[in-house]
XYZ file of C-alpha atoms in Angstrom:
694
model
C 62.484 -58.110 11.995
C 63.438 -56.275 14.495
C 62.293 -53.048 13.358
C 58.702 -53.946 14.660
C 60.028 -55.730 17.214
C 61.682 -52.579 18.877
C 59.195 -49.416 18.490
C 56.212 -51.899 19.078
C 57.289 -53.576 22.675
C 58.455 -49.672 23.038
C 54.286 -49.344 22.197
C 53.623 -52.187 24.543
C 54.956 -50.962 26.952
C 53.636 -47.795 27.718
C 50.533 -48.820 26.647
C 50.414 -51.020 29.501
C 51.987 -48.452 32.122
C 49.108 -46.031 31.093
C 46.556 -48.874 31.646
C 47.548 -49.883 35.340
C 47.826 -46.611 36.412
C 44.913 -45.673 35.463
C 43.386 -48.576 37.468
C 45.476 -47.191 40.089
C 43.337 -43.844 39.964
C 40.537 -45.361 39.932
C 40.905 -48.162 42.892
C 42.378 -45.068 45.240
C 39.231 -42.459 44.027
C 37.043 -42.609 47.645
C 33.469 -42.437 48.224
C 31.877 -40.713 50.720
C 33.721 -41.917 54.798
C 33.456 -41.561 58.283
C 36.163 -40.001 59.292
C 36.514 -42.292 61.909
C 36.362 -45.600 59.480
C 39.586 -46.604 57.619
C 41.652 -44.960 54.859
C 41.819 -47.208 53.256
C 40.604 -51.058 53.533
C 41.879 -54.830 53.248
C 39.842 -54.865 50.189
C 41.857 -51.876 48.748
C 45.098 -52.932 50.218
C 44.755 -56.647 48.957
C 43.999 -54.943 45.347
C 47.390 -52.167 45.698
C 49.779 -54.351 47.276
C 48.069 -56.887 43.880
C 48.808 -54.369 42.056
C 51.871 -53.193 42.766
C 53.426 -57.164 42.794
C 52.512 -57.331 38.877
C 54.471 -54.203 38.173
C 57.319 -55.470 39.631
C 56.540 -58.699 38.281
C 56.427 -57.430 34.255
C 58.944 -54.775 34.512
C 61.795 -57.121 35.975
C 60.027 -60.319 33.417
C 59.415 -58.270 30.628
C 62.966 -58.574 29.206
C 62.089 -62.621 29.445
C 58.613 -62.472 27.400
C 60.115 -60.594 24.238
C 62.963 -62.348 23.836
C 64.670 -60.775 20.292
C 66.949 -63.746 19.831
C 66.697 -61.600 15.865
C 69.832 -59.097 16.910
C 72.724 -62.177 17.472
C 71.269 -63.513 13.098
C 71.483 -59.938 12.139
C 75.058 -59.182 13.158
C 76.878 -63.428 11.788
C 75.701 -62.579 8.802
C 77.243 -59.492 8.652
C 80.425 -61.272 9.808
C 79.514 -64.649 7.218
C 78.833 -61.537 4.141
C 82.403 -59.371 5.101
C 84.974 -61.447 5.939
C 87.301 -58.410 5.980
C 90.948 -60.663 6.926
C 92.972 -61.835 2.934
C 95.255 -63.410 5.264
C 92.447 -66.130 6.190
C 90.469 -66.227 3.915
C 93.636 -66.900 1.978
C 95.301 -70.100 4.149
C 91.565 -71.185 4.440
C 90.615 -72.237 0.939
C 94.582 -72.957 0.149
C 95.686 -69.668 -1.487
C 99.257 -68.534 -1.886
C 98.621 -65.778 -4.993
C 96.713 -62.863 -3.966
C 95.851 -60.463 -6.448
C 94.903 -56.619 -5.424
C 93.757 -54.217 -8.298
C 93.425 -50.285 -8.174
C 90.869 -49.700 -10.820
C 88.081 -47.033 -12.424
C 87.706 -48.466 -15.140
C 87.768 -52.195 -14.702
C 90.380 -53.512 -16.838
C 92.742 -53.129 -13.811
C 90.436 -55.493 -11.948
C 89.987 -57.995 -15.304
C 93.517 -58.220 -15.354
C 94.172 -59.022 -11.246
C 91.818 -61.639 -12.718
C 94.065 -63.164 -15.358
C 96.993 -63.325 -13.012
C 94.798 -64.743 -10.760
C 93.513 -67.619 -12.659
C 97.260 -67.930 -14.724
C 98.287 -69.180 -10.955
C 97.612 -72.842 -11.168
C 99.574 -73.445 -14.435
C 102.508 -72.873 -11.740
C 101.310 -75.409 -9.574
C 99.721 -72.203 -7.560
C 97.062 -70.426 -5.873
C 95.568 -67.357 -6.709
C 93.169 -64.607 -5.815
C 91.611 -61.724 -6.728
C 91.268 -58.919 -4.372
C 89.696 -55.729 -3.793
C 91.958 -53.296 -1.852
C 89.040 -51.782 -0.090
C 87.312 -54.667 1.135
C 90.059 -55.860 3.081
C 91.942 -55.235 6.102
C 95.654 -54.193 4.205
C 97.335 -53.119 7.605
C 97.418 -57.520 6.421
C 99.697 -57.412 4.034
C 102.196 -58.596 6.624
C 101.245 -61.457 8.213
C 101.540 -62.804 4.361
C 105.506 -64.682 5.476
C 102.564 -67.135 7.272
C 101.820 -68.426 4.785
C 104.166 -70.792 2.909
C 105.442 -69.764 -1.156
C 103.032 -66.392 -0.745
C 103.623 -63.572 -3.587
C 101.269 -60.084 -3.659
C 100.243 -58.438 -6.904
C 99.399 -55.378 -7.042
C 97.115 -53.661 -10.475
C 97.026 -49.944 -10.177
C 95.448 -47.920 -12.522
C 96.135 -44.573 -11.643
C 92.920 -42.164 -11.973
C 92.381 -37.888 -12.944
C 96.182 -35.793 -11.898
C 98.237 -39.289 -10.708
C 95.324 -40.602 -8.578
C 94.421 -43.343 -6.696
C 91.199 -44.262 -8.518
C 88.481 -45.238 -5.899
C 88.776 -48.178 -4.493
C 92.108 -48.031 -3.257
C 91.988 -44.770 -1.845
C 91.817 -46.195 1.370
C 94.505 -48.438 0.516
C 96.929 -45.389 -0.516
C 95.850 -42.721 2.251
C 96.900 -46.125 5.083
C 100.352 -46.528 2.961
C 100.967 -42.785 3.597
C 100.067 -42.524 6.624
C 101.691 -45.474 7.675
C 104.575 -47.833 9.561
C 103.982 -51.340 9.063
C 106.763 -53.548 8.346
C 106.798 -55.824 5.011
C 109.354 -58.001 6.179
C 108.945 -60.994 4.326
C 106.905 -60.182 2.263
C 106.866 -60.792 -1.329
C 105.512 -58.420 -4.199
C 105.206 -57.450 -7.378
C 103.411 -54.052 -9.691
C 101.885 -53.838 -12.997
C 100.592 -50.436 -13.135
C 98.702 -48.940 -15.654
C 98.055 -45.561 -16.663
C 98.304 -43.543 -19.956
C 102.097 -41.462 -21.008
C 99.715 -38.426 -22.206
C 99.196 -37.438 -18.381
C 101.824 -34.887 -16.237
C 102.135 -37.822 -14.019
C 102.583 -41.089 -15.601
C 101.570 -44.621 -13.382
C 101.819 -42.479 -10.807
C 100.033 -44.621 -8.864
C 101.260 -47.671 -9.696
C 104.844 -46.072 -8.938
C 104.500 -44.579 -5.316
C 102.729 -48.025 -4.471
C 105.794 -50.383 -5.544
C 108.728 -46.977 -4.156
C 106.563 -47.495 -1.349
C 106.331 -51.031 -0.541
C 110.159 -51.484 -1.056
C 110.623 -48.559 1.477
C 108.735 -51.416 4.650
C 110.611 -53.500 4.049
C 108.160 -55.337 1.512
C 111.075 -57.739 -0.878
C 109.940 -57.139 -4.558
C 110.644 -60.806 -6.885
C 110.699 -58.827 -9.890
C 110.323 -55.331 -12.170
C 107.116 -52.825 -12.734
C 106.407 -52.993 -15.030
C 104.654 -50.180 -17.051
C 100.604 -50.080 -18.706
C 100.112 -47.246 -20.867
C 96.962 -47.492 -22.846
C 97.963 -44.758 -24.939
C 100.125 -47.401 -26.199
C 98.341 -50.964 -26.718
C 97.919 -52.171 -22.795
C 97.203 -55.312 -23.735
C 100.347 -55.992 -25.275
C 102.630 -54.100 -22.826
C 100.166 -57.081 -20.226
C 100.859 -59.832 -22.259
C 104.547 -59.346 -22.641
C 105.224 -58.625 -18.696
C 102.839 -61.573 -18.028
C 105.466 -63.387 -19.708
C 108.213 -62.073 -18.527
C 106.595 -62.472 -15.263
C 105.495 -65.606 -14.390
C 108.583 -68.049 -15.752
C 111.144 -65.788 -13.225
C 107.842 -65.812 -9.625
C 108.748 -70.141 -11.238
C 112.458 -69.212 -10.700
C 111.475 -67.822 -7.099
C 109.682 -70.032 -5.412
C 111.925 -73.395 -7.600
C 108.425 -75.021 -8.757
C 107.627 -75.812 -11.941
C 105.346 -75.125 -14.938
C 102.233 -77.221 -14.383
C 101.764 -77.756 -18.756
C 97.586 -76.846 -18.601
C 97.387 -74.224 -20.405
C 92.847 -75.532 -20.698
C 90.440 -73.283 -20.082
C 89.231 -73.116 -16.670
C 85.625 -72.370 -16.207
C 84.950 -70.042 -13.148
C 81.399 -69.697 -12.913
C 78.908 -72.491 -13.476
C 75.573 -72.056 -15.860
C 72.532 -72.443 -14.062
C 69.590 -72.103 -15.863
C 65.422 -70.722 -14.329
C 62.746 -72.045 -15.744
C 59.923 -71.096 -12.888
C 61.683 -67.907 -10.886
C 59.583 -65.187 -9.643
C 59.896 -62.475 -11.930
C 60.583 -60.415 -8.664
C 63.408 -61.617 -7.973
C 65.363 -61.119 -11.686
C 67.365 -58.601 -12.490
C 66.577 -56.428 -14.993
C 70.106 -53.897 -14.627
C 69.721 -52.726 -11.032
C 73.600 -52.172 -9.954
C 73.057 -52.848 -6.584
C 69.613 -53.939 -5.220
C 67.709 -55.845 -7.152
C 64.328 -53.281 -8.054
C 66.854 -50.380 -6.446
C 65.311 -48.470 -9.772
C 61.660 -48.757 -8.426
C 62.416 -47.603 -4.978
C 65.491 -45.211 -5.351
C 66.305 -44.513 -1.589
C 69.963 -42.592 -1.310
C 72.756 -41.937 -0.926
C 73.478 -42.224 -4.612
C 76.158 -44.072 -5.927
C 78.589 -46.023 -8.282
C 76.695 -49.826 -6.543
C 73.587 -47.405 -6.158
C 72.735 -44.693 -9.250
C 69.721 -42.167 -9.028
C 67.402 -42.808 -11.750
C 68.006 -38.788 -13.345
C 64.663 -37.101 -15.750
C 66.174 -35.652 -18.626
C 64.537 -32.125 -18.614
C 66.423 -31.064 -21.895
C 68.808 -33.101 -24.586
C 69.270 -30.111 -27.422
C 71.447 -29.865 -30.462
C 74.595 -27.321 -29.750
C 76.403 -27.557 -33.375
C 74.416 -24.673 -35.638
C 75.788 -27.358 -38.341
C 78.969 -29.487 -39.735
C 78.863 -33.407 -40.857
C 78.741 -34.160 -36.142
C 75.841 -33.515 -33.661
C 76.900 -32.332 -30.049
C 74.836 -31.359 -27.857
C 74.126 -30.256 -24.265
C 71.551 -32.612 -21.764
C 69.692 -31.352 -18.090
C 69.442 -33.661 -15.843
C 66.771 -32.866 -12.835
C 68.411 -34.331 -9.179
C 65.266 -32.738 -7.630
C 65.030 -34.941 -4.681
C 67.804 -36.489 -4.813
C 69.923 -34.808 -1.773
C 73.227 -34.859 -4.274
C 75.184 -32.096 -4.478
C 78.119 -31.745 -6.581
C 80.364 -28.462 -7.267
C 81.754 -26.446 -10.350
C 85.077 -29.157 -11.377
C 83.172 -32.222 -10.842
C 81.994 -35.389 -13.323
C 78.320 -36.352 -13.728
C 78.854 -40.886 -14.116
C 76.350 -41.865 -16.565
C 75.561 -45.705 -16.733
C 74.150 -46.519 -20.155
C 73.473 -49.659 -22.592
C 74.240 -50.828 -25.541
C 72.352 -51.028 -28.896
C 69.282 -53.335 -29.194
C 70.972 -54.025 -32.688
C 74.321 -56.010 -31.686
C 72.357 -57.463 -28.790
C 69.541 -59.221 -31.188
C 72.426 -60.295 -33.308
C 74.550 -62.054 -30.813
C 72.063 -63.819 -30.103
C 70.713 -64.163 -34.100
C 74.465 -65.801 -34.076
C 74.456 -67.667 -31.380
C 71.048 -69.249 -31.930
C 69.909 -68.601 -28.683
C 67.272 -67.686 -26.754
C 67.565 -63.968 -24.540
C 65.291 -64.090 -22.587
C 66.410 -67.265 -20.620
C 67.415 -66.159 -17.099
C 70.010 -67.574 -15.838
C 73.275 -67.185 -13.459
C 76.388 -67.658 -12.949
C 77.753 -68.887 -10.102
C 80.857 -69.405 -8.685
C 82.873 -72.551 -8.430
C 85.200 -71.132 -6.047
C 82.878 -70.734 -2.602
C 85.285 -68.767 -0.464
C 85.385 -66.240 -3.349
C 83.626 -61.874 -2.125
C 81.982 -62.821 -5.843
C 79.447 -64.082 -6.662
C 78.175 -63.184 -10.156
C 80.450 -61.706 -12.702
C 77.053 -59.382 -12.862
C 74.204 -59.087 -11.620
C 72.723 -62.669 -11.137
C 68.996 -64.089 -12.084
C 68.468 -62.650 -14.432
C 68.380 -62.843 -18.666
C 71.488 -62.831 -21.156
C 68.948 -59.788 -23.121
C 69.297 -58.350 -19.821
C 73.563 -58.871 -19.037
C 74.423 -58.534 -22.422
C 71.871 -54.823 -22.233
C 73.432 -53.833 -19.245
C 76.519 -55.337 -17.946
C 78.788 -56.604 -20.311
C 80.791 -54.677 -22.881
C 80.250 -55.847 -25.798
C 81.433 -52.732 -28.236
C 85.304 -52.360 -27.842
C 87.315 -54.989 -28.826
C 87.666 -58.115 -26.914
C 91.591 -59.074 -24.985
C 94.219 -61.317 -26.082
C 93.041 -63.968 -24.036
C 88.779 -63.635 -24.451
C 89.723 -64.736 -27.446
C 92.999 -67.586 -26.469
C 89.407 -68.779 -24.216
C 87.209 -68.990 -27.790
C 89.188 -70.059 -29.683
C 88.495 -73.360 -28.982
C 85.353 -73.493 -30.309
C 86.378 -72.413 -32.913
C 85.895 -76.007 -35.678
C 87.706 -74.424 -38.784
C 92.035 -75.235 -38.168
C 92.954 -71.910 -39.689
C 90.193 -69.081 -37.610
C 91.401 -71.803 -34.750
C 94.678 -71.014 -35.412
C 94.636 -67.647 -35.768
C 92.625 -66.557 -32.605
C 95.351 -68.621 -30.824
C 97.473 -66.765 -32.783
C 96.499 -63.253 -31.774
C 96.141 -64.542 -28.032
C 100.756 -65.743 -27.673
C 102.607 -63.160 -27.570
C 104.980 -63.979 -30.916
C 106.020 -60.931 -32.747
C 104.036 -62.723 -35.517
C 101.105 -63.408 -33.223
C 100.840 -59.552 -32.020
C 101.024 -57.953 -35.301
C 98.173 -59.917 -36.058
C 95.471 -58.606 -32.994
C 97.137 -55.037 -33.753
C 96.065 -55.049 -37.776
C 93.053 -57.034 -36.835
C 91.258 -57.243 -34.325
C 93.290 -52.710 -32.744
C 93.152 -51.229 -36.045
C 89.867 -52.543 -37.056
C 88.105 -51.538 -34.349
C 87.097 -55.257 -34.028
C 84.315 -55.680 -31.411
C 82.871 -59.803 -30.317
C 80.756 -59.834 -32.657
C 82.380 -58.286 -35.956
C 84.961 -61.770 -34.294
C 81.621 -64.163 -34.563
C 80.504 -62.948 -38.117
C 83.558 -62.278 -39.755
C 85.166 -66.281 -38.142
C 81.909 -68.238 -38.748
C 83.089 -71.795 -37.468
C 82.875 -69.830 -33.480
C 80.534 -70.156 -31.706
C 80.804 -70.094 -28.500
C 78.566 -71.116 -25.761
C 76.354 -68.010 -24.182
C 76.810 -68.518 -20.902
C 81.373 -68.941 -21.232
C 81.442 -65.469 -23.377
C 78.799 -63.664 -21.046
C 81.714 -64.675 -18.384
C 84.737 -63.823 -19.976
C 83.400 -60.371 -20.771
C 84.700 -57.583 -19.966
C 81.469 -55.927 -17.765
C 80.844 -52.113 -19.290
C 82.059 -49.488 -17.291
C 80.426 -46.287 -15.964
C 80.720 -43.044 -19.259
C 82.301 -40.350 -17.299
C 81.957 -36.209 -17.694
C 82.795 -32.818 -17.087
C 79.642 -31.480 -15.033
C 78.613 -27.700 -17.308
C 77.272 -26.191 -14.702
C 77.009 -24.420 -11.322
C 74.863 -25.911 -8.712
C 75.136 -22.475 -7.514
C 72.841 -21.470 -10.125
C 71.604 -24.442 -10.711
C 71.031 -26.720 -8.000
C 68.820 -29.197 -9.214
C 70.369 -29.884 -12.264
C 73.742 -31.567 -13.905
C 74.329 -30.725 -17.126
C 76.445 -32.241 -20.183
C 78.012 -31.368 -23.529
C 79.178 -35.076 -25.736
C 79.108 -35.609 -29.350
C 78.332 -37.991 -30.388
C 80.426 -40.895 -31.082
C 80.352 -43.155 -34.691
C 82.299 -44.440 -37.682
C 83.519 -46.464 -40.417
C 86.137 -49.095 -38.597
C 88.164 -50.957 -42.156
C 86.067 -53.706 -42.386
C 83.886 -51.438 -43.843
C 81.093 -51.658 -40.641
C 79.444 -48.222 -38.947
C 80.919 -48.709 -34.752
C 78.863 -45.987 -33.277
C 79.937 -44.924 -29.064
C 77.765 -46.725 -26.391
C 76.700 -43.680 -24.381
C 76.387 -40.632 -26.979
C 74.088 -42.410 -28.879
C 72.331 -44.103 -26.416
C 72.082 -40.215 -24.593
C 71.474 -38.483 -27.990
C 68.030 -40.710 -27.876
C 67.470 -39.721 -24.408
C 64.893 -36.980 -25.450
C 62.812 -35.435 -22.555
C 59.601 -37.437 -23.475
C 59.588 -39.857 -24.635
C 55.812 -41.450 -25.505
C 54.416 -39.705 -23.361
C 57.403 -41.205 -20.246
C 60.156 -39.469 -18.742
C 63.289 -40.910 -20.137
C 66.031 -41.078 -17.713
C 69.337 -41.131 -16.418
C 71.747 -43.627 -13.990
C 73.724 -41.331 -12.532
C 75.810 -40.265 -9.291
C 78.819 -38.349 -9.151
C 82.080 -38.737 -8.855
C 83.832 -35.600 -7.578
C 87.235 -34.184 -8.938
C 89.878 -31.581 -7.772
C 89.303 -29.544 -11.195
C 88.104 -26.558 -7.957
C 88.033 -22.884 -8.717
C 90.060 -20.682 -6.384
C 88.885 -20.658 -2.674
C 90.161 -16.704 -3.199
C 87.965 -15.253 -5.760
C 89.546 -12.365 -6.204
C 92.093 -14.565 -7.815
C 92.453 -13.948 -11.586
C 91.467 -17.731 -14.170
C 92.807 -18.407 -17.371
C 90.835 -21.915 -18.542
C 92.133 -23.440 -21.861
C 88.611 -25.778 -23.204
C 88.706 -26.190 -27.214
C 85.923 -27.929 -28.224
C 84.073 -29.889 -25.708
C 85.799 -29.135 -22.976
C 84.076 -25.521 -22.581
C 82.161 -27.495 -20.884
C 83.546 -27.656 -16.575
C 83.982 -24.088 -17.599
C 80.357 -22.684 -18.654
C 80.338 -24.035 -14.938
C 82.816 -21.706 -13.702
C 82.135 -19.327 -15.414
C 78.312 -19.451 -14.417
C 80.466 -19.310 -10.977
C 81.529 -16.392 -11.170
C 78.872 -14.389 -12.667
C 76.356 -15.630 -9.105
C 80.252 -14.440 -7.656
C 79.456 -10.858 -8.819
C 75.909 -11.205 -7.878
C 76.838 -11.614 -4.032
C 78.995 -9.024 -3.963
C 82.034 -10.609 -4.124
C 85.335 -9.468 -5.820
C 85.406 -11.780 -8.713
C 89.155 -11.315 -10.456
C 89.807 -11.074 -14.137
C 88.044 -14.281 -15.596
C 89.750 -15.031 -19.046
C 88.653 -17.770 -21.529
C 90.024 -19.535 -24.684
C 87.836 -21.517 -26.463
C 88.132 -23.284 -29.911
C 85.963 -24.588 -32.423
C 86.292 -25.498 -36.189
C 83.521 -23.269 -37.245
C 82.148 -19.881 -36.137
C 79.442 -21.009 -38.526
C 79.370 -24.164 -37.468
C 79.959 -25.000 -33.759
C 80.637 -22.253 -31.425
C 79.394 -23.970 -28.780
C 77.376 -22.087 -26.176
C 78.319 -18.436 -28.574
C 75.175 -16.589 -27.546
C 74.923 -17.888 -23.445
C 78.740 -16.818 -24.241
C 78.785 -13.396 -25.820
C 75.625 -12.845 -23.152
C 78.964 -13.200 -20.755
C 81.442 -11.711 -21.944
C 78.825 -8.048 -22.883
C 77.431 -8.294 -18.823
C 80.984 -8.260 -17.425
C 80.904 -11.963 -15.616
C 84.260 -12.562 -18.397
C 86.782 -10.190 -18.580
C 87.522 -11.970 -22.302
C 86.540 -14.349 -24.772
C 89.433 -15.119 -26.866
C 87.607 -18.210 -30.214
C 90.450 -20.048 -32.117
C 87.999 -20.799 -35.727
C 90.715 -23.481 -36.759
C 89.050 -24.392 -40.214
C 87.832 -20.971 -41.281
C 90.725 -19.633 -43.118
C 94.195 -21.075 -44.802
C 95.863 -21.973 -41.836
C 94.876 -23.143 -38.972
C 94.745 -21.815 -35.375
C 94.455 -23.053 -32.910
C 94.156 -22.127 -28.902
C 97.721 -22.232 -28.615
C 98.096 -19.618 -30.916
C 96.425 -17.648 -29.251
C 97.677 -17.998 -25.859
C 101.124 -17.297 -27.492
C 100.195 -13.722 -29.285
C 98.375 -12.868 -26.199
C 101.444 -13.362 -23.802
C 102.082 -10.451 -22.694
C 98.932 -10.632 -20.681
C 99.136 -14.209 -19.874
C 102.087 -13.639 -18.515
C 101.262 -10.391 -16.046
C 98.106 -12.948 -15.192
C 100.369 -15.097 -14.489
C 103.642 -14.141 -12.761
C 102.030 -10.930 -11.101
C 98.718 -11.270 -9.861
C 98.690 -15.734 -9.065
C 95.867 -16.116 -11.691
C 94.717 -19.798 -11.994
C 94.828 -22.326 -14.920
C 92.291 -25.062 -16.094
C 93.038 -26.984 -19.313
C 90.153 -29.166 -20.748
C 89.994 -31.496 -22.855
C 92.376 -33.587 -25.243
C 95.514 -34.626 -23.929
C 97.173 -36.457 -26.311
C 97.599 -32.764 -28.493
C 95.789 -30.156 -27.257
C 96.866 -30.700 -23.090
C 100.849 -31.261 -24.532
C 101.021 -28.178 -26.706
C 98.700 -25.528 -24.580
C 101.867 -26.399 -22.206
C 104.173 -26.374 -24.690
C 103.369 -22.432 -25.009
C 102.731 -21.584 -20.869
C 106.467 -23.450 -20.867
C 107.123 -20.661 -23.853
C 106.614 -17.513 -22.797
C 107.531 -18.084 -19.349
C 110.834 -18.459 -21.260
C 110.348 -15.422 -23.390
C 108.451 -13.124 -20.700
C 110.255 -14.143 -17.571
C 113.825 -14.721 -18.923
C 113.932 -18.429 -18.040
C 115.462 -20.982 -19.799
C 113.546 -24.010 -20.836
C 114.487 -26.175 -17.607
C 114.104 -23.705 -15.736
C 110.402 -22.743 -17.653
C 109.181 -26.528 -17.031
C 109.940 -26.083 -13.773
C 107.782 -23.159 -12.969
C 104.767 -24.568 -14.680
C 105.810 -27.592 -12.489
C 105.678 -25.614 -9.126
C 101.729 -24.209 -10.465
C 101.018 -27.609 -10.700
C 102.096 -28.138 -7.472
C 101.035 -24.795 -6.099
C 96.988 -26.349 -7.208
C 97.580 -23.223 -9.446
C 98.233 -24.988 -13.461
C 95.265 -28.400 -13.000
C 94.334 -30.137 -16.448
C 90.971 -32.185 -16.937
C 92.419 -33.947 -19.747
C 91.287 -37.477 -22.041
C 92.501 -39.178 -24.371
């Protein structure tokens, strides 16, 4: 309403003033008069005075006539929806434990919610908090609350980076000089030990808080996603809470019963225009798209190309092109595109069938804590079908807390006992969870099918399941060459589990089905861009060595396109060397024609391809690097080349790094320790970059 009132008022003001000026002009037009006659008659003077008086009155009192109270209302609404003081909120709601999370894929947020929920078992009250939503300088006020504690669940993203939602907190910690004397804290870090900067963010927060005077009351927890992150968390948590009890002199209440966080409301006569159908933020945002586009407001990009890249073999490798024309989205070579997939309707329907529910029932799950910033676990109101399709992760093996909460609904004593055992921290329970759930890749549907007596209320199941997350892909194009298009290179995931079921990757199978025209309709993909540090050298004259087997080729397609474009612009471009690997030359040599053309035109100085299974002995990219060691060492040591690695973190990235160590030892005359230090210095200088996954 405010937006309508202000322009209308201005327009009205202009119109009234114009009309008055016309009246004045008209009244001032004299007829042919006698020279002796006064210029203005008494009537003219009266009319002029009256008009002037009206103008003055209107100018002075018009604001009183046209009050605009809406501004105040809007301001107060904004203040109530965004309370930046977590201390005030804790005091208001009687909380004494705050659990902050730095989360990129939702796991740290999930762990944070579990710890906040745990607190009640120890006579305390906890709240989970996103550091992006609060003024973190208020941490110094935490001692104002008796028996208070700050817990940090911090994930590390990429090459030792903070997650998006903890970036501001990280920057503030680095620059700030706060006094945290009296603040009590602990940190649980989430990472993957196959990465160079394992748990860097958690380690930094733990160390920095101590430097600023805070008191660590329990040791830093280290979660490793390469092993069993769930087990790491459960083991740490089992030791953490007794330490908290001892520190604060409190005892566990013994309450082990399930506590609901949300209450169900079923809607019977709600207007369909008020029901979420897959949107992530604003209702109807998929129908009425408005920039800027980000994780809460993705752009629906039409698919213009979807083609199979491999010529043969049992795998499906694909190249997709997304049209971003008119979106104002900008990207650079090396950035990631995030896409929001949807779950397989077959699994969704089967869950509804097993639980005997009408999936089209319109519901809301409302937070029982009215002060919580998180009003619903996913956008509400919506249907069970939409929640299971768009919002919830139904394909990954459920974590132990989900099993624990659902166990109460198993009517068979043996099944209930097994579920409780798997959720416990006993060695037998951990082993059973590892073999029966993780190693067997059982998702929630498989568990419901294999425990026939387990029939939980679907609303409680929806409350417990984690959110379906965006999937990130390295962009396989350059914006210099393709400003209105983003290219994706991916392999479709599909495998048989130990139980004989076929599990399919959510995102890749969904992308595979996205054909440019689907029954006359344009297929679209909800997406946004995540900026990366994986960048070509600032000086184009610097040589580059790119190592990317399999779909690790993706960002290098963008790099090579850009180097070719720079050449066309007359820029000096250094040597551009690519090490690529695949299984068979005649099966899965991705982008073979394009790469051959780049080599032919001189954009690629050297194209080195390892075909791992075309001969008796397997040949990988690291073997080719060592074979060309003299050229590699010259580029790195003499010509200041930048090295880029993309692909598998667990094996390939480590083996390639070892190859560089060996080259530095042999041709640089360095010891192993010196070679390791040499490569680390390249990393520090931004000359050794990795875009890897496990």
